[in-house]
Amino acid sequence: MNADICVIGGGLAGSEAAWQLAQRGWKVDLYEMRPAVQTGVHTSADLAELVCSNSLGSTLADRASGVLISELEKLGSLLVKIARQTNLPAGSALAVDRLQFSQKVTRMVEAHPSIRVIREEVSDLPKQPAIIASGPVTSDRLSTALHKWT
């Protein structure tokens, strides 16, 4: 598969971006450094692993997270769909079983025929169109490349 675009980072944003692009006909390379390069907060190699909370925020329409969740759902968000499937009681918050959530996201993304998951660290910015979604635990090597670029 010759990818049209690459997504760097298999967290929430990167997994959703790869899925949305693929659903719209793009061929996607999704780079995730785990398990080859671990972080201090992740415990698995699953995509979209929530590490500090099992809550995706309030679902109330008068809260920013509630508006975002509603908009994402209307746009066909894979992650919101899976969050609804794996939800736990949490009042007005959208809380999930973290293990089930990340496992389901991983299975769906890896099974998509237009997404190739590449389990390696990215240390240079790609020449092709890309989405950098590496988040707060960006590796030192990618961080250095981003610093040089900016």
mmCIF file of C-alpha atoms in Angstrom:
data_model
loop_
_atom_site.group_PDB
_atom_site.id
_atom_site.type_symbol
_atom_site.label_atom_id
_atom_site.label_comp_id
_atom_site.label_asym_id
_atom_site.label_seq_id
_atom_site.Cartn_x
_atom_site.Cartn_y
_atom_site.Cartn_z
ATOM 1 C CA MET A 1 0.000 0.000 0.000
ATOM 2 C CA ASN A 2 1.385 3.384 -0.982
ATOM 3 C CA ALA A 3 -0.052 5.737 1.601
ATOM 4 C CA ASP A 4 -1.544 9.078 0.614
ATOM 5 C CA ILE A 5 -0.940 10.463 4.082
ATOM 6 C CA CYS A 6 0.745 9.387 7.278
ATOM 7 C CA VAL A 7 -0.467 9.898 10.804
ATOM 8 C CA ILE A 8 2.141 9.940 13.535
ATOM 9 C CA GLY A 9 0.806 8.837 16.891
ATOM 10 C CA GLY A 10 -1.775 6.176 17.671
ATOM 11 C CA GLY A 11 -3.484 7.923 20.557
ATOM 12 C CA LEU A 12 -7.025 9.273 20.518
ATOM 13 C CA ALA A 13 -6.438 11.967 17.883
ATOM 14 C CA GLY A 14 -4.200 9.865 15.651
ATOM 15 C CA SER A 15 -6.484 6.828 15.704
ATOM 16 C CA GLU A 16 -9.537 8.937 14.898
ATOM 17 C CA ALA A 17 -7.707 10.866 12.164
ATOM 18 C CA ALA A 18 -6.477 7.672 10.505
ATOM 19 C CA TRP A 19 -9.981 6.166 10.639
ATOM 20 C CA GLN A 20 -11.693 9.271 9.232
ATOM 21 C CA LEU A 21 -9.184 9.581 6.394
ATOM 22 C CA ALA A 22 -9.497 5.891 5.517
ATOM 23 C CA GLN A 23 -13.289 6.060 5.594
ATOM 24 C CA ARG A 24 -13.043 8.837 3.014
ATOM 25 C CA GLY A 25 -10.896 6.811 0.633
ATOM 26 C CA TRP A 26 -7.378 7.813 1.648
ATOM 27 C CA LYS A 27 -4.636 5.234 2.160
ATOM 28 C CA VAL A 28 -3.081 5.852 5.563
ATOM 29 C CA ASP A 29 0.124 4.832 7.299
ATOM 30 C CA LEU A 30 -0.429 5.150 11.054
ATOM 31 C CA TYR A 31 2.812 5.195 13.021
ATOM 32 C CA GLU A 32 2.775 4.145 16.664
ATOM 33 C CA MET A 33 6.084 3.722 18.489
ATOM 34 C CA ARG A 34 4.773 1.310 21.090
ATOM 35 C CA PRO A 35 5.660 -1.417 21.938
ATOM 36 C CA ALA A 36 9.171 -0.836 20.504
ATOM 37 C CA VAL A 37 9.528 2.455 22.382
ATOM 38 C CA GLN A 38 7.561 2.641 25.618
ATOM 39 C CA THR A 39 6.432 5.678 27.562
ATOM 40 C CA GLY A 40 6.315 6.209 31.283
ATOM 41 C CA VAL A 41 2.512 6.199 31.314
ATOM 42 C CA HIS A 42 1.270 3.540 28.889
ATOM 43 C CA THR A 43 0.831 -0.072 29.971
ATOM 44 C CA SER A 44 0.024 -1.704 26.630
ATOM 45 C CA ALA A 45 0.694 -1.401 22.919
ATOM 46 C CA ASP A 46 -2.977 -0.726 22.162
ATOM 47 C CA LEU A 47 -4.036 2.313 20.198
ATOM 48 C CA ALA A 48 -6.045 5.063 21.916
ATOM 49 C CA GLU A 49 -4.982 3.913 25.372
ATOM 50 C CA LEU A 50 -6.349 6.260 28.008
ATOM 51 C CA VAL A 51 -3.711 6.676 30.685
ATOM 52 C CA CYS A 52 -4.849 9.168 33.309
ATOM 53 C CA SER A 53 -8.636 8.952 33.366
ATOM 54 C CA ASN A 54 -11.347 6.743 32.014
ATOM 55 C CA SER A 55 -13.578 9.747 31.344
ATOM 56 C CA LEU A 56 -13.868 11.518 28.012
ATOM 57 C CA GLY A 57 -15.671 14.359 29.757
ATOM 58 C CA SER A 58 -19.198 15.538 30.250
ATOM 59 C CA THR A 59 -21.872 14.703 27.718
ATOM 60 C CA LEU A 60 -24.015 17.677 28.752
ATOM 61 C CA ALA A 61 -24.876 20.006 25.866
ATOM 62 C CA ASP A 62 -23.836 23.109 27.844
ATOM 63 C CA ARG A 63 -20.265 21.856 28.365
ATOM 64 C CA ALA A 64 -17.454 22.068 25.824
ATOM 65 C CA SER A 65 -16.772 18.331 25.989
ATOM 66 C CA GLY A 66 -20.486 17.605 25.547
ATOM 67 C CA VAL A 67 -20.647 19.776 22.429
ATOM 68 C CA LEU A 68 -17.521 18.110 21.046
ATOM 69 C CA ILE A 69 -18.810 14.589 21.761
ATOM 70 C CA SER A 70 -22.118 15.425 20.078
ATOM 71 C CA GLU A 71 -20.392 16.876 17.018
ATOM 72 C CA LEU A 72 -17.993 13.928 16.753
ATOM 73 C CA GLU A 73 -20.881 11.492 16.987
ATOM 74 C CA LYS A 74 -22.725 13.287 14.158
ATOM 75 C CA LEU A 75 -19.561 13.038 12.037
ATOM 76 C CA GLY A 76 -19.274 9.273 12.542
ATOM 77 C CA SER A 77 -16.515 9.187 15.140
ATOM 78 C CA LEU A 78 -15.114 5.707 15.645
ATOM 79 C CA LEU A 79 -13.880 6.585 19.121
ATOM 80 C CA VAL A 80 -17.202 7.959 20.343
ATOM 81 C CA LYS A 81 -18.978 4.891 18.944
ATOM 82 C CA ILE A 82 -16.593 2.585 20.814
ATOM 83 C CA ALA A 83 -16.808 4.762 23.932
ATOM 84 C CA ARG A 84 -20.580 4.286 23.898
ATOM 85 C CA GLN A 85 -20.087 0.506 23.526
ATOM 86 C CA THR A 86 -17.637 0.318 26.438
ATOM 87 C CA ASN A 87 -19.153 2.955 28.713
ATOM 88 C CA LEU A 88 -19.333 2.713 32.479
ATOM 89 C CA PRO A 89 -21.761 4.473 34.829
ATOM 90 C CA ALA A 90 -20.386 7.954 35.550
ATOM 91 C CA GLY A 91 -23.307 10.355 35.811
ATOM 92 C CA SER A 92 -23.192 12.784 32.895
ATOM 93 C CA ALA A 93 -19.616 11.873 31.948
ATOM 94 C CA LEU A 94 -18.705 9.526 29.129
ATOM 95 C CA ALA A 95 -16.523 7.076 31.047
ATOM 96 C CA VAL A 96 -15.232 3.871 29.502
ATOM 97 C CA ASP A 97 -13.649 0.575 30.420
ATOM 98 C CA ARG A 98 -10.136 1.625 29.406
ATOM 99 C CA LEU A 99 -8.935 -1.847 28.447
ATOM 100 C CA GLN A 100 -11.990 -2.737 26.351
ATOM 101 C CA PHE A 101 -11.976 0.712 24.740
ATOM 102 C CA SER A 102 -8.352 0.600 23.557
ATOM 103 C CA GLN A 103 -8.591 -3.039 22.478
ATOM 104 C CA LYS A 104 -11.670 -2.345 20.334
ATOM 105 C CA VAL A 105 -10.099 0.745 18.768
ATOM 106 C CA THR A 106 -6.961 -1.255 17.981
ATOM 107 C CA ARG A 107 -8.924 -4.105 16.382
ATOM 108 C CA MET A 108 -11.017 -1.758 14.235
ATOM 109 C CA VAL A 109 -8.100 0.388 13.057
ATOM 110 C CA GLU A 110 -5.836 -2.576 12.339
ATOM 111 C CA ALA A 111 -8.622 -4.314 10.392
ATOM 112 C CA HIS A 112 -9.341 -1.350 8.130
ATOM 113 C CA PRO A 113 -8.121 -2.208 4.608
ATOM 114 C CA SER A 114 -6.914 1.349 3.966
ATOM 115 C CA ILE A 115 -4.881 1.709 7.169
ATOM 116 C CA ARG A 116 -1.458 0.212 7.682
ATOM 117 C CA VAL A 117 -0.305 0.385 11.315
ATOM 118 C CA ILE A 118 3.467 0.687 11.494
ATOM 119 C CA ARG A 119 4.937 -0.059 14.909
ATOM 120 C CA GLU A 120 8.072 2.061 14.898
ATOM 121 C CA GLU A 121 9.298 5.359 16.236
ATOM 122 C CA VAL A 122 9.315 8.295 13.838
ATOM 123 C CA SER A 123 12.450 10.373 14.244
ATOM 124 C CA ASP A 124 12.204 12.642 11.181
ATOM 125 C CA LEU A 125 9.278 14.514 9.749
ATOM 126 C CA PRO A 126 7.948 12.825 6.622
ATOM 127 C CA LYS A 127 8.152 14.416 3.172
ATOM 128 C CA GLN A 128 4.558 13.427 2.362
ATOM 129 C CA PRO A 129 1.414 14.993 3.834
ATOM 130 C CA ALA A 130 1.162 14.077 7.503
ATOM 131 C CA ILE A 131 -0.765 14.635 10.685
ATOM 132 C CA ILE A 132 1.432 14.849 13.762
ATOM 133 C CA ALA A 133 -0.709 13.551 16.633
ATOM 134 C CA SER A 134 1.984 12.375 18.987
ATOM 135 C CA GLY A 135 0.614 14.069 22.087
ATOM 136 C CA PRO A 136 2.201 14.809 25.454
ATOM 137 C CA VAL A 137 4.450 11.723 25.475
ATOM 138 C CA THR A 138 6.192 12.463 22.183
ATOM 139 C CA SER A 139 9.506 10.637 21.988
ATOM 140 C CA ASP A 140 12.720 12.619 22.389
ATOM 141 C CA ARG A 141 13.748 11.907 18.802
ATOM 142 C CA LEU A 142 10.487 13.145 17.270
ATOM 143 C CA SER A 143 10.464 16.074 19.669
ATOM 144 C CA THR A 144 13.929 17.058 18.443
ATOM 145 C CA ALA A 145 12.804 16.827 14.805
ATOM 146 C CA LEU A 146 9.776 19.009 15.528
ATOM 147 C CA HIS A 147 11.935 21.515 17.381
ATOM 148 C CA LYS A 148 14.355 21.758 14.450
ATOM 149 C CA TRP A 149 11.483 22.146 11.980
ATOM 150 C CA THR A 150 9.836 24.941 13.970
#
